[in-house]
Coordinates of C-alpha atoms in Angstrom, one line a residue:
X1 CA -5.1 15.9 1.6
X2 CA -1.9 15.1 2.8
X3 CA 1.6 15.1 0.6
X4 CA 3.7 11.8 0.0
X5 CA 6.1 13.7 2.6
X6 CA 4.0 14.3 4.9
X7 CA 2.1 11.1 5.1
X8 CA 5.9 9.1 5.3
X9 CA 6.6 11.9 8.3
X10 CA 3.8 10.7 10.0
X11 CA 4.2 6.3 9.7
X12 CA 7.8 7.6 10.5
X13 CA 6.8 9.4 13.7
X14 CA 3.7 6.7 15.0
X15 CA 7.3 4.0 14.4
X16 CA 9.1 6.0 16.2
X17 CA 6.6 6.2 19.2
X18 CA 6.0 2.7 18.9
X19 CA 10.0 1.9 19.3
X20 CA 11.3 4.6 21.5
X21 CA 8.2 6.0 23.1
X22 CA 10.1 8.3 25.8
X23 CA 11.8 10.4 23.2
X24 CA 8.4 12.1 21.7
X25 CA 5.1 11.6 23.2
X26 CA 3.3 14.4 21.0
X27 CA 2.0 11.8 18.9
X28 CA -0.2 10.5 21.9
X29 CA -2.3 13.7 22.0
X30 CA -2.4 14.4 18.1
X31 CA -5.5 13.7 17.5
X32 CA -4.9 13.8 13.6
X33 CA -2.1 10.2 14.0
X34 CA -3.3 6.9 13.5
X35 CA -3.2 6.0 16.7
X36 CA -5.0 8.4 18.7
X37 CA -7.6 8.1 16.0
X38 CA -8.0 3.9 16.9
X39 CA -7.9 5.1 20.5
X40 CA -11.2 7.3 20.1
X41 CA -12.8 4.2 17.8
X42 CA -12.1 2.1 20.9
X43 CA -12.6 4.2 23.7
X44 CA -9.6 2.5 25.3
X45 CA -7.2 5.6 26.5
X46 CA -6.3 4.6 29.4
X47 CA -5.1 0.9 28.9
X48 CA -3.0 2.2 24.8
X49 CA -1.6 5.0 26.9
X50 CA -0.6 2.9 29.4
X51 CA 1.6 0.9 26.8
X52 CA 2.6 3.7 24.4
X53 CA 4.7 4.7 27.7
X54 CA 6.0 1.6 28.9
X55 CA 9.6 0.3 27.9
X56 CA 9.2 -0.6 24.3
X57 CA 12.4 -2.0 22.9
X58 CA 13.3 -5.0 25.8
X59 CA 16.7 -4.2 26.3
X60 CA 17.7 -8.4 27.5
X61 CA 16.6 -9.0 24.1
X62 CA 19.1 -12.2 23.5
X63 CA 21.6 -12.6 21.1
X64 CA 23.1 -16.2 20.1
X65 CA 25.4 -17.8 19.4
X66 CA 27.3 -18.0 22.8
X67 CA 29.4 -14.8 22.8
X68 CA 26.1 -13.0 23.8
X69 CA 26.1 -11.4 27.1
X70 CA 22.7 -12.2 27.7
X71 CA 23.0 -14.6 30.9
X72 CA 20.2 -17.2 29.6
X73 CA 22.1 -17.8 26.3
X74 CA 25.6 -17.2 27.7
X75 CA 27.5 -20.5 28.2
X76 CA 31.1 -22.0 27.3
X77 CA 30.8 -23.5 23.8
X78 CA 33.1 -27.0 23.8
X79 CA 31.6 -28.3 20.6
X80 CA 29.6 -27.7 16.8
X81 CA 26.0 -28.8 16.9
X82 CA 24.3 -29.7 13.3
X83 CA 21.3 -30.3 12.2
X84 CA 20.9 -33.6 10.7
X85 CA 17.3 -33.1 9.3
X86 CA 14.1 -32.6 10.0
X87 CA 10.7 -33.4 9.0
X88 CA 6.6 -32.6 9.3
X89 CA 3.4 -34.2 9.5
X90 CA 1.3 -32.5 6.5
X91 CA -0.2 -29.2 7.4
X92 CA -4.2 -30.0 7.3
X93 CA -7.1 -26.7 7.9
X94 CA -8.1 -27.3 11.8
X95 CA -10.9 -29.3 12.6
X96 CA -10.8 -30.8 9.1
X97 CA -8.9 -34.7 8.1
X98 CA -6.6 -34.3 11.7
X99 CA -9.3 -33.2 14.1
X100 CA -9.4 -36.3 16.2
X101 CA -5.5 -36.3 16.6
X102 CA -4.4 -33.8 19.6
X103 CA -0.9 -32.3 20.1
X104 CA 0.6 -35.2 21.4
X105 CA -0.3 -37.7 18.4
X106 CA 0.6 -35.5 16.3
X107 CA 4.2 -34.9 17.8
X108 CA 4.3 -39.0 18.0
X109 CA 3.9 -39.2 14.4
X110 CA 6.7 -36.4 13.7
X111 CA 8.7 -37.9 15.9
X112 CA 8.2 -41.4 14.7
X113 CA 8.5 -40.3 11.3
X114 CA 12.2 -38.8 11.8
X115 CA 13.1 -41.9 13.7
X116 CA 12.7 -43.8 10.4
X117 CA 13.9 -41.6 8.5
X118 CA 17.1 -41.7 9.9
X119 CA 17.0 -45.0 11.3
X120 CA 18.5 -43.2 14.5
X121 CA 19.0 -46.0 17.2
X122 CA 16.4 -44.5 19.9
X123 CA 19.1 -45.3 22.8
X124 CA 21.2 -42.4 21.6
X125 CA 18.6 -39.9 21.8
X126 CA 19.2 -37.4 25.3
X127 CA 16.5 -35.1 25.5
X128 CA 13.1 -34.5 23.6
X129 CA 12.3 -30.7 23.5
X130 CA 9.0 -29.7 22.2
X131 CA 7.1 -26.3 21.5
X132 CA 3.2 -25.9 21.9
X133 CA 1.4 -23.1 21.8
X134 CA -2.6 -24.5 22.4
X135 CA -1.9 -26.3 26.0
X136 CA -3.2 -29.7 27.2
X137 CA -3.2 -29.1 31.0
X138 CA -4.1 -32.9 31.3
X139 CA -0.7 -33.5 29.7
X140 CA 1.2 -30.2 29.8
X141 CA 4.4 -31.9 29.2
X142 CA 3.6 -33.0 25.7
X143 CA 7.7 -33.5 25.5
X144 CA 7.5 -36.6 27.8
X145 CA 4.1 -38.1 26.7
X146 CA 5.7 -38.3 23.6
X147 CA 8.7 -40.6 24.9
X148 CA 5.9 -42.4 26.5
X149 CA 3.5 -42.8 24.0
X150 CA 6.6 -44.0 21.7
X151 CA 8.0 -46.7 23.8
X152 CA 11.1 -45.0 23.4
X153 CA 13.5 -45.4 26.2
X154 CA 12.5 -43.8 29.6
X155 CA 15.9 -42.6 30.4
X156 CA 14.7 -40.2 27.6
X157 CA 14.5 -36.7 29.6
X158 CA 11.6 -34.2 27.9
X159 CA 10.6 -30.5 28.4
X160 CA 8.0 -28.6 26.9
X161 CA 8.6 -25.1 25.8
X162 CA 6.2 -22.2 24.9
X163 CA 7.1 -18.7 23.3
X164 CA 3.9 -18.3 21.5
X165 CA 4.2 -19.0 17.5
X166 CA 8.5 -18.6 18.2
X167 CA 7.9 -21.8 20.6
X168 CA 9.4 -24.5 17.9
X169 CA 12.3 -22.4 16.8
X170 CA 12.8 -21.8 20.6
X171 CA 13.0 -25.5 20.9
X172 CA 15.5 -25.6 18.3
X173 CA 18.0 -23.5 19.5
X174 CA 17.7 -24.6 23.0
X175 CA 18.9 -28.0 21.9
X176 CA 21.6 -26.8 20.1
X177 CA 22.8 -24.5 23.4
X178 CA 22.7 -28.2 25.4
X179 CA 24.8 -29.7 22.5
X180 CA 27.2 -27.3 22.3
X181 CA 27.2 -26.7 25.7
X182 CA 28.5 -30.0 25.9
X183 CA 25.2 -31.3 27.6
X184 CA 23.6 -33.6 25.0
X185 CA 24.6 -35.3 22.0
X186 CA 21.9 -36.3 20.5
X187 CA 18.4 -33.8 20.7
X188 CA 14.6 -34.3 18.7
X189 CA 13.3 -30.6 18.9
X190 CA 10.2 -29.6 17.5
X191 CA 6.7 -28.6 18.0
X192 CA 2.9 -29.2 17.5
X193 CA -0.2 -27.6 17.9
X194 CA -4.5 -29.1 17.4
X195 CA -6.3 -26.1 17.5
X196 CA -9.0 -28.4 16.7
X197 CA -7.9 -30.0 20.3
X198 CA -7.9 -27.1 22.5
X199 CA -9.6 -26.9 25.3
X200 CA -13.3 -24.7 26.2
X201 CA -13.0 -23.5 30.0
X202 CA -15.6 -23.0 31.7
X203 CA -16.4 -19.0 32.9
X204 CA -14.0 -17.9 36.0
X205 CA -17.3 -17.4 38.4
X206 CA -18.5 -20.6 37.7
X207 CA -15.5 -22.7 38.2
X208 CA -14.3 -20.5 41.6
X209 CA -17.9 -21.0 42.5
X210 CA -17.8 -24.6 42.2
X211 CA -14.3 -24.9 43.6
X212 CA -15.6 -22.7 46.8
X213 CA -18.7 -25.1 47.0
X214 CA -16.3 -28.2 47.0
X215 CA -14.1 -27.5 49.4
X216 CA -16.2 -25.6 51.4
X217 CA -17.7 -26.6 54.6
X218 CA -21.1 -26.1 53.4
X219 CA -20.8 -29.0 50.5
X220 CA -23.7 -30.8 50.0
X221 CA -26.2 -28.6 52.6
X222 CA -28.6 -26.7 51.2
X223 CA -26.9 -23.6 52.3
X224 CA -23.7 -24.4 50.4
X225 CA -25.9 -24.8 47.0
X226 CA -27.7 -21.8 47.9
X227 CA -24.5 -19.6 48.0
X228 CA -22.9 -21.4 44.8
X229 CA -26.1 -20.1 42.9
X230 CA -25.0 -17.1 44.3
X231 CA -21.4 -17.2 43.4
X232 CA -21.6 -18.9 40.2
X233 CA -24.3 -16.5 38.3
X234 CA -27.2 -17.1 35.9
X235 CA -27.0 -20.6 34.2
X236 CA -27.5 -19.2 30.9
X237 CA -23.7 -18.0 31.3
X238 CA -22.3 -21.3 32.3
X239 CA -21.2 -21.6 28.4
X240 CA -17.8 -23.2 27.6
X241 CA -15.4 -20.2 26.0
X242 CA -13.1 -21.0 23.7
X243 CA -9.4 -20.3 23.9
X244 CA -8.8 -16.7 23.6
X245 CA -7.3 -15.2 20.1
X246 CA -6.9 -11.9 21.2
X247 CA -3.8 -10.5 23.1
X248 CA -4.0 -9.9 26.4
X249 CA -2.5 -6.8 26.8
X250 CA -4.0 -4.8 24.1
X251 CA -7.3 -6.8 24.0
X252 CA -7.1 -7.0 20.0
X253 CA -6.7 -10.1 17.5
X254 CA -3.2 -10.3 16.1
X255 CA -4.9 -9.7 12.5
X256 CA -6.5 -6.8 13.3
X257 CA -2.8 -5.3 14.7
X258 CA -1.8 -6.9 11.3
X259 CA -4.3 -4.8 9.4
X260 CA -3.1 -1.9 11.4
X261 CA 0.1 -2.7 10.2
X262 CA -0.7 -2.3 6.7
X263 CA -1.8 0.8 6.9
X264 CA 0.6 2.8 9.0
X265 CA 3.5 1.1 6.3
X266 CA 1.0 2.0 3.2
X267 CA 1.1 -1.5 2.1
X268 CA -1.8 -1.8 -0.1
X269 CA -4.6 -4.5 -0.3
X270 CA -3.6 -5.0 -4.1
X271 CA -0.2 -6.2 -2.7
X272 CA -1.5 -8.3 -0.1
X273 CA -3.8 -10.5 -2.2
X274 CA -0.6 -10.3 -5.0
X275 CA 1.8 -11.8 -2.1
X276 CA -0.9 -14.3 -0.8
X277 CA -1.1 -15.7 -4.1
X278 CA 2.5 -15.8 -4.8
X279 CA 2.9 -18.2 -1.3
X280 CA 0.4 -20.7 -2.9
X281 CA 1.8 -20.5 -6.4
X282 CA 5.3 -21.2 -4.9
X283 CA 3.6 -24.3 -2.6
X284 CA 1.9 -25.3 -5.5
X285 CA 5.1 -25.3 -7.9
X286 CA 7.2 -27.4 -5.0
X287 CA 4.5 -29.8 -4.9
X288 CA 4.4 -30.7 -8.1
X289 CA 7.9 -30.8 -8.4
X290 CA 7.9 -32.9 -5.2
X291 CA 10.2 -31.1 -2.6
X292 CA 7.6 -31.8 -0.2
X293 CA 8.1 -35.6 0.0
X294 CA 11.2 -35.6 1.8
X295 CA 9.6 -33.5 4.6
X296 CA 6.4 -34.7 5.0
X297 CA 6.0 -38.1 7.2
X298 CA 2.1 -39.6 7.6
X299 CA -0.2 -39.2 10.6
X300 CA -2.0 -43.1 10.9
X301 CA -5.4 -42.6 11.9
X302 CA -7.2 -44.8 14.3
X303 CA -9.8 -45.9 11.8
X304 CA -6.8 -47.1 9.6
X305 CA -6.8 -44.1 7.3
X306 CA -3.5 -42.3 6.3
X307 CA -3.5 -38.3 6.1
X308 CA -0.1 -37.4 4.1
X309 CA -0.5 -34.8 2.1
X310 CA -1.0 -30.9 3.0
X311 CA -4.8 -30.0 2.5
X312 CA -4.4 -25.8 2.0
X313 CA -2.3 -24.6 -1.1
X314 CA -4.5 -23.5 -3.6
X315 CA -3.6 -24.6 -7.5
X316 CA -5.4 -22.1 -9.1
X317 CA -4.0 -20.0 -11.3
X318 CA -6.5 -16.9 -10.7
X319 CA -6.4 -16.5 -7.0
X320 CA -5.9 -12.7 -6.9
X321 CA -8.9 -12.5 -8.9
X322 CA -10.8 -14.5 -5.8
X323 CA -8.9 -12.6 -3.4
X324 CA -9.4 -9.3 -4.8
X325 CA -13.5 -9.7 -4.1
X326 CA -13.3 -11.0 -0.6
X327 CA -14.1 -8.1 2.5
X328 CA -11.7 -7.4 5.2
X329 CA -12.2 -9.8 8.3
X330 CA -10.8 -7.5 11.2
X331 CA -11.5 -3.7 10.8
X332 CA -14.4 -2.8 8.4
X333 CA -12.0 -0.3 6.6
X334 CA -9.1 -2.9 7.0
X335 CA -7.4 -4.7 3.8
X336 CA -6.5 -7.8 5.6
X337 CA -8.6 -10.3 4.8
X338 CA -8.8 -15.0 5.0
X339 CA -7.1 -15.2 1.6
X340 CA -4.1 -12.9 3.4
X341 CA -3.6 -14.4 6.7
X342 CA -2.3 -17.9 7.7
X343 CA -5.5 -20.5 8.3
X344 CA -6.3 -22.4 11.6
X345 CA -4.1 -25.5 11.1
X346 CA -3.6 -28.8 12.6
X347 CA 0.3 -30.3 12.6
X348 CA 3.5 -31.0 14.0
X349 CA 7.7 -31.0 12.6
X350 CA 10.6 -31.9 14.3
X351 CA 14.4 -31.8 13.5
X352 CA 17.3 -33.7 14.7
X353 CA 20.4 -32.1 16.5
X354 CA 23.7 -33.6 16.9
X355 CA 27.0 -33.0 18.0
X356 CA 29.3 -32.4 14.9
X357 CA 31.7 -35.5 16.3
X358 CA 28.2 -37.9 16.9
X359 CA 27.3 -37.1 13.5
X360 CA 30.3 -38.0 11.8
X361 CA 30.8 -41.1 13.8
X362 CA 27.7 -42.4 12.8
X363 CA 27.8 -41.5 9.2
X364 CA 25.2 -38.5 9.2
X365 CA 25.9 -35.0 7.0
X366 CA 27.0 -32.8 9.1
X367 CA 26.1 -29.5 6.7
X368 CA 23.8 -27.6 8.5
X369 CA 24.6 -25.3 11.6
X370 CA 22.5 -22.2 12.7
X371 CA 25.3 -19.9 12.7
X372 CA 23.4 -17.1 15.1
X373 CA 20.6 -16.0 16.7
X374 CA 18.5 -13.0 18.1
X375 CA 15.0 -12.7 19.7
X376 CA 14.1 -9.0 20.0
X377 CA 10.4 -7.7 21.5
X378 CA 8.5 -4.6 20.7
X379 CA 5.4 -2.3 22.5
X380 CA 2.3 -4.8 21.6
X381 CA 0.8 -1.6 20.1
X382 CA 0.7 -1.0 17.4
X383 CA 2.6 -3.2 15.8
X384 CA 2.3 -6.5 17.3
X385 CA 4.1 -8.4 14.4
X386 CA 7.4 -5.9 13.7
X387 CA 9.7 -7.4 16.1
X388 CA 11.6 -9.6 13.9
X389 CA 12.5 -6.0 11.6
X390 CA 15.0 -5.8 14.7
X391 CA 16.4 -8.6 15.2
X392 CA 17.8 -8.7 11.7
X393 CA 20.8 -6.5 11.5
X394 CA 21.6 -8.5 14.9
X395 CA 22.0 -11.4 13.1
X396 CA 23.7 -10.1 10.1
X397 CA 26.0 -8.0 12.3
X398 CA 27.5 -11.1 14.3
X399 CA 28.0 -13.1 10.9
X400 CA 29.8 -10.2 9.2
X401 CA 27.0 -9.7 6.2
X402 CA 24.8 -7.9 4.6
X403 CA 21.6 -8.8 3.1
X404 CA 22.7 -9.4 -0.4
X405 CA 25.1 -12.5 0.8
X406 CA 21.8 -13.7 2.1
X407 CA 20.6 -16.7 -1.2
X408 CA 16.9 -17.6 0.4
X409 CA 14.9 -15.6 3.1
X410 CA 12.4 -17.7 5.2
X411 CA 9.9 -15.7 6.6
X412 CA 6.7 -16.6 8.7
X413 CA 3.5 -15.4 6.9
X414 CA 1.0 -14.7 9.8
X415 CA -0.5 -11.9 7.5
X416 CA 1.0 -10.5 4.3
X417 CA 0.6 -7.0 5.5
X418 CA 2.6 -8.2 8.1
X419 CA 5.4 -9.8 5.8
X420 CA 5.3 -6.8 3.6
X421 CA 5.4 -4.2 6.8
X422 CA 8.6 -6.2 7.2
X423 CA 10.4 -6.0 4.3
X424 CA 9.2 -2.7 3.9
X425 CA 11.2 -1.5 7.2
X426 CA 14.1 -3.3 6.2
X427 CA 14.2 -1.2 2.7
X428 CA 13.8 1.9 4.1
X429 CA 16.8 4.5 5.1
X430 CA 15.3 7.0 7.1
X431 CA 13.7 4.3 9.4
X432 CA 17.1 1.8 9.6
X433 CA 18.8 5.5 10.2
X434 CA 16.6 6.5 13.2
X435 CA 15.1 2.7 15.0
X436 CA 18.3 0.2 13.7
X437 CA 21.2 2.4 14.3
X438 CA 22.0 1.9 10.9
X439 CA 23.4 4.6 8.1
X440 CA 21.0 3.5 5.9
X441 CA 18.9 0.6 5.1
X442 CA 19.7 -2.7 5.8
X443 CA 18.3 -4.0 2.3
X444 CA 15.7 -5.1 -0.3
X445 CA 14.7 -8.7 -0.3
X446 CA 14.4 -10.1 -3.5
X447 CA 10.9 -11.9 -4.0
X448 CA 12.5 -14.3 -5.9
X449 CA 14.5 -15.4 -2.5
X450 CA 11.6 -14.9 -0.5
X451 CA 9.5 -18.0 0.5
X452 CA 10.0 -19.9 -2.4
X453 CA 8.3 -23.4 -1.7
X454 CA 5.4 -21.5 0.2
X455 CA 4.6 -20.4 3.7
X456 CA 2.4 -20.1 6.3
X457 CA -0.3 -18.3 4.2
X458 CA -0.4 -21.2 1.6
X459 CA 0.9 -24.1 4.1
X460 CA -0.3 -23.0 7.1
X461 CA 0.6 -22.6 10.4
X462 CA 0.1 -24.7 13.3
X463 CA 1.7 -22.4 15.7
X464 CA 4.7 -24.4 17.1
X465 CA 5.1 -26.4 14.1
X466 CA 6.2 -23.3 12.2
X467 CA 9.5 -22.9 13.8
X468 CA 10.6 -26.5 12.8
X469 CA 8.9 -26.6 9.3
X470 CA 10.8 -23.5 8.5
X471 CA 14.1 -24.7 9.1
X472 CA 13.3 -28.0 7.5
X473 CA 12.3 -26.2 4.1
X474 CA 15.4 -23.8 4.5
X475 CA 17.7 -26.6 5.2
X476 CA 16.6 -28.4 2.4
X477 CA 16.3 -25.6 -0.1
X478 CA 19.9 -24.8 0.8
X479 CA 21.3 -28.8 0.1
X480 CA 19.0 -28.4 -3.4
X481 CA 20.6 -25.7 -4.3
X482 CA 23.7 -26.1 -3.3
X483 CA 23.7 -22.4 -2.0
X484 CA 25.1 -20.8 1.4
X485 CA 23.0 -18.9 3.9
X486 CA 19.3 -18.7 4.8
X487 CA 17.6 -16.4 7.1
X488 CA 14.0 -17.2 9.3
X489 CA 12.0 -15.1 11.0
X490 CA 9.5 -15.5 13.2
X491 CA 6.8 -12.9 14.1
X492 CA 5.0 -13.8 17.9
X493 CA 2.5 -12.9 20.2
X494 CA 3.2 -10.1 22.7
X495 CA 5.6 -8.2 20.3
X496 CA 8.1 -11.1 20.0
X497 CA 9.9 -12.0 16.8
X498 CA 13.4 -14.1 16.5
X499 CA 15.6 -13.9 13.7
X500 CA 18.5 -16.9 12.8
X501 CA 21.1 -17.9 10.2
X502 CA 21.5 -21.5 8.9
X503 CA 24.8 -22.0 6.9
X504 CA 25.6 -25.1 4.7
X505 CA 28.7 -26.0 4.8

C-alpha cells in the first residue's frame, strides 16, 4: 500500500512527464506508474511512447490581447471592441426535438434570433464568423450559407472556423482582433453543431475503389468491375461509419482520457456525481428563476412546431442518489460515467461584436470587453483535457490579478473529473511550483463562483455552441450582478484548452 506521500509523488511525477517529458523519462519504463500500466492494458508502446517524447508544452501557444508576440494574434490595436450581446437556440439531447435541423439551420435561427433582438440594421453587419466542429462538406462554409439562407445582404463576407470544442470562442475572439484591428465594425460570431446531422462515410477501400473504377479507363467493362470487386473488399464491409469520437493521435475517446484524469488527480467518483448534480441544480435554479429567457431564441420547425426550451437539466432533487448507481461507461474500473460527462447535443449561440464608437453611436451598452486571452496545448496523453490549467496564470498575469479578484468562473464541463482535475491543479503548490512557474498555487475556486446557472453537464454541449453560450451566460451573470470579472475556459480536442477575461465596465 502506498503512503498519501507517495501516491501525490507519483500524480506529481506522471504530470510532470506529461508537461515536460525531456526532463525525466524514468516514468516511461516504471512499470509500477499509471501510465506504463495503461500501456501494457493496451498493448500500444510504440504509438504512447512516441508521444510521451514529443514536444509537450507548444511553445507558440498565443497570448491576446495584442501585445502578444505571437505573429497570428499580433496586430496594431486602433480601437475597443465590445460585446453587445449574445444569444442561443435551446440546447436539445441529439437526435431528439432538433434532429431534422442541421448546422446551418440552426446557426440561421441564432442568428436570426440576435437580429431581433437587437433590431441591428443587417446593412451594418461586416463579417459573419462561425465555429463547427461536425462538418457539412456539402456546405463547409456554414458562415456564408447562413448570409444566404437569411437574405441578409451579400456584401456580408463569412468564414468558418474549427478548433474542435474551442471553435466558437475562437470565433469570438477572431472578431474582436478584426474590430480592433480596425477591420470591421460590426461582427456576428458564433457557432453550431447537429451531431444528429453528421455525416456516415463510407469505408476508405470502398470509396478509392469506386473513385479508381470511375475514372478509370476500365469503367463500365467487365474488367473494370472485376478489379473494383477487387479493390473495394467484401460487401458485407461496405457499412456507413459514423464520425469518429476517438482522438486520432492516441486512438482513445476523450472520456476515457477524462476517466484517466480522475484518477491520476485522485478525484473521486463521490465528487463527480456530487459536481454533476450541482451543474443541474444550478440550471435548474436559473430556470426557474428565468435567466434563461433572455438567451434562449426559438428554432421554427418545418412542420410549424416551435422548440424553445432546453430539454437536459434534470429537476430532481436526488440525482446523486441516481448517479451514485450508474457503472462507469469508458474503463471498467473507471468512475466517469453518462450522469458525469456532457450529453450529445443539438444547438447553436452567437454574440454581437462592435466597435466601442459603433456601439455608442447607435445607442447599444458598451459594458462588455474580453480583456485577454490565451490558448495553450498539452501532450494528448494522458491528459487530453488539462490544457486550460495553463493558460490560466497567462491570463491573470497580463490583467494584473489573482484568482480571488476573479467574482464568477465559467468553465466547460466536458467531464467532471475533468473540471475537478482542473481546479485541483490550480489549488495545488507543489504542482503551480514545478509546471506554472509559479511560487505557489495560483488559487482555490470557490464552488459558489463556479458555474452557477449550469454547464455543459446539465445544459449540454453542442461543441461549437459552447464557446458562445459561455460568454453569453458570463456576460449576463456579470450585468445581473453588477460584479467585475469572469473567467472561461475551454478544454479541446488534441490537448487544446483557451482561457479569457470578460470585464464589465
Amino acid at each position: 500500500m502506498l503512503s498519501s506521500q507517495d501516491t501525490s509523488s507519483r500524480r506529481l511525477n506522471i504530470l510532470k512527464n506529461h508537461l515536460c517529458p525531456h526532463e525525466d523519462s524514468s516514468i516511461v519504463t516504471n512499470n509500477n506508474s499509471i501510465q506504463q500500466q495503461q500501456f501494457n492494458d493496451n498493448n500500444n508502446h510504440s504509438i504512447i511512447g512516441h508521444h510521451l517524447t514529443s514536444s509537450s508544452i507548444d511553445n507558440s501557444s498565443s497570448v491576446f490581447p495584442i501585445d502578444s508576440s505571437h505573429p497570428s494574434t499580433h496586430y496594431t490595436k486602433v480601437r475597443n471592441a465590445v460585446i453587445v450581446t449574445g444569444c442561443r437556440t435551446p440546447f436539445v439531447k441529439s437526435f431528439g426535438d432538433l434532429m431534422d435541423v442541421d448546422a446551418i439551420g440552426l446557426g440561421v435561427s441564432s442568428v436570426d434570433g440576435l437580429l431581433k433582438k437587437t433590431k441591428l440594421n443587417p446593412n451594418l453587419i461586416d463579417e459573419i464568423i462561425w465555429g463547427n466542429v461536425v462538418l457539412n462538406t456539402k456546405a463547409p462554409n456554414i458562415a456564408r450559407e447562413i448570409i444566404i439562407d437569411l437574405n441578409l445582404p451579400k456584401k456580408i463576407t463569412g468564414v468558418t472556423v474549427s478548433r474542435a470544442c474551442l471553435s466558437g470562442l475562437e470565433a469570438i475572439l477572431q472578431g474582436i482582433r478584426l474590430i480592433e484591428s480596425g477591420n470591421a465594425e460590426v461582427v456576428v460570431a458564433g457557432g453550431s453543431d447537429s451531431t444528429s446531422n453528421g455525416e456516415l462515410t463510407m469505408p476508405r477501400n470502398f470509396t478509392k475503389a469506386l473513385g479508381k473504377y470511375n475514372y478509370g479507363k476500365d469503367k463500365g467493362s467487365l474488367k473494370g468491375v472485376i478489379q473494383f470487386f477487387k479493390d473495394a473488399g467484401n460487401p458485407l464491409t461496405w457499412v456507413p461509419q459514423p464520425p469518429a469520437i476517438a482522438e486520432r493521435s492516441t486512438g482513445k475517446t476523450m472520456g476515457y482520457h477524462a476517466d484517466l484524469m480522475g484518477e491520476i488527480n485522485g478525484i473521486a467518483r463521490k465528487a463527480q456525481d456530487e459536481f454533476a448534480a450541482a451543474s443541474h441544480r444550478n440550471a435548474s435554479k436559473a430556470r426557474r428563476e428565468g435567466k434563461f429567457k433572455d438567451e434562449v431564441v426559438p428554432v421554427v420547425l418545418k412542420n410549424g412546431k416551435v422548440v424553445d426550451k432546453d430539454n437536459l437539466i434534470r429537476d430532481d432533487s436526488n440525482a446523486v442518489d441516481k448517479m451514485s448507481k450508474l457503472k462507469p461507461v469508458f474503463r471498467k474500473t473507471g468512475t466517469v460515467t453518462a450522469a458525469s460527462s456532457s450529453p450529445l447535443t443539438d444547438g447553436a449561440s452567437c454574440v454581437l461584436i462592435m466597435s466601442e464608437e459603433k456601439a455608442r453611436e447607435l445607442g447599444y451598452p458598451t459594458d462588455i470587453k474580453i480583456r485577454h486571452y490565451a490558448t495553450t496545448a498539452v501532450d494528448p496523453y494522458p491528459q487530453l483535457l488539462l490544457a486550460p490549467v495553463l493558460a490560466f496564470p497567462k491570463v491573470l498575469d497580463k490583467a494584473g490579478l489573482t484568482l480571488d479578484d476573479i467574482d464568477l468562473f465559467e468553465i466547460h464541463e466536458a467531464f467532471a473529473a475533468q473540471v475537478l482535475s482542473t481546479t485541483a491543479c490550480l489549488a495545488n503548490d507543489e504542482f503551480c511550483k514545478k509546471y506554472l512557474n509559479k511560487e505557489k498555487a495560483i488559487g482555490v475556486i470557490p464552488p459558489e463562483k463556479l458555474n452557477v446557472n449550469g454547464s455543459s453537464i446539465s445544459l449540454g454541449h453542442p461543441f461549437s455552441a459552447t464557446g458562445g453560450r459561455l460568454v453569453t451566460s458570463a456576460m449576463n451573470e456579470l450585468r445581473r450582478s453588477k460584479k467585475k470579472y469572469a473567467i472561461l475556459s475551454v478544454c479541446a480536442a488534441g490537448g487544446l484548452g483557451g482561457v479569457c477575461l470578460i470585464e464589465r465596465e
